[in-house]
Amino acid sequence: KAGVTQTPRYLIKTRGQQVTLSCSPISGHRSVSWYQQTPGQGLQFLFEYFSETQRNKGNFPGRFSGRQFSNSRSEMNVSTLELGDSALYLCASSPGATESETQYFGPGTRLLVL
Amino acid sequence: QKEVEQDPGPLSVPEGAIVSLNCTYSNSAFQYFMWYRQYSRKGPELLMYTYSSGNKEDGRFTAQVDKSSKYISLFIRDSQPSDSATYLCAMSGGSYGQNFVFGPGTRLSVLP
């Protein structure tokens, strides 16, 4: 079974621009979560989507948004980029039916904001 | 106080040593506990998954959960240079949906 895939793997943007990241979960998985990972803050939860609905949300500003499509693929958008948005953005998928399921991560998208 | 605390290291050990990695947490509602391994420039990879208190063993890895002390551990026996990575603890439970909380990670170096 193919793992979680994320595109693009690397991205360079300038302040004020916007960016869209994509995640394809493991086949059959309906839950997709997004995380931001930085050396200083570690892994921080952004939001989780399940069956095209946002089910959980972390403490990030409204510039960070996401959506999920009917095939469970998910996109994350960051508008008006700031230097502090430079990070590794990770997507994780799970079947999503219960809280007992664990998550499987993709390789991440490394975003650099100049 | 952070919800999950973990010594960031770095921790350096000689090849063949037993490694002990630990996390403490404050939310007594957590019921599911995981350890992930993350190599540089890669996504986290699930190593161990346990429910509630107790021990779980998988090859050279043993996970322990002590809910009464809010303390979890990962032991690595006969450590290898290929074990050099950052180890993240994660936990969930007590809220609807996939609301995982991660520790900051411990960087481990196993020296040949």
XYZ file of C-alpha atoms in Angstrom, chain B residues 16-83:
68
model
C 25.373 -1.591 21.827
C 24.194 0.528 24.753
C 20.678 0.441 26.180
C 18.936 3.735 25.537
C 16.145 5.120 27.707
C 13.920 7.892 26.350
C 11.190 9.443 28.454
C 8.198 11.758 28.354
C 6.013 13.184 31.074
C 2.564 14.616 30.536
C -0.048 16.520 32.458
C -3.380 15.529 30.884
C -4.757 12.482 32.679
C -7.246 11.943 29.841
C -4.546 10.649 27.500
C -5.031 6.956 26.838
C -3.104 6.228 23.647
C 0.653 6.587 23.564
C 3.001 6.455 20.616
C 6.679 6.758 19.828
C 7.845 8.061 16.492
C 11.331 8.097 15.013
C 12.294 10.933 12.708
C 15.411 10.956 10.601
C 16.803 14.247 9.390
C 14.690 15.792 6.615
C 12.106 12.980 6.766
C 8.612 12.646 8.217
C 8.091 10.874 11.571
C 7.813 7.087 11.368
C 5.650 5.182 13.848
C 7.696 2.873 16.103
C 5.435 1.827 18.963
C 1.781 2.234 19.906
C 0.352 1.357 23.315
C -2.963 1.769 25.028
C -3.258 2.675 28.719
C -0.659 1.445 31.214
C 1.723 -1.462 30.716
C 4.610 -2.646 28.579
C 4.883 -3.509 24.909
C 7.875 -5.084 23.219
C 8.779 -5.158 19.541
C 12.226 -6.481 18.679
C 14.836 -4.218 20.279
C 12.199 -1.683 21.340
C 10.151 -1.700 24.549
C 7.542 0.917 25.383
C 6.330 1.448 28.943
C 3.392 3.502 30.121
C 2.757 4.445 33.746
C -0.478 6.404 33.803
C -0.412 6.835 37.580
C 2.850 8.789 37.249
C 1.966 10.272 33.844
C 5.257 8.935 32.522
C 6.113 6.977 29.394
C 9.396 5.442 28.291
C 10.985 3.905 25.234
C 13.914 1.529 25.685
C 16.209 0.588 22.826
C 18.397 -2.457 23.390
C 21.649 -3.116 21.528
C 21.523 0.351 19.988
C 22.882 0.758 16.468
C 24.215 3.783 14.577
C 21.105 3.499 12.386
C 19.044 4.344 15.494
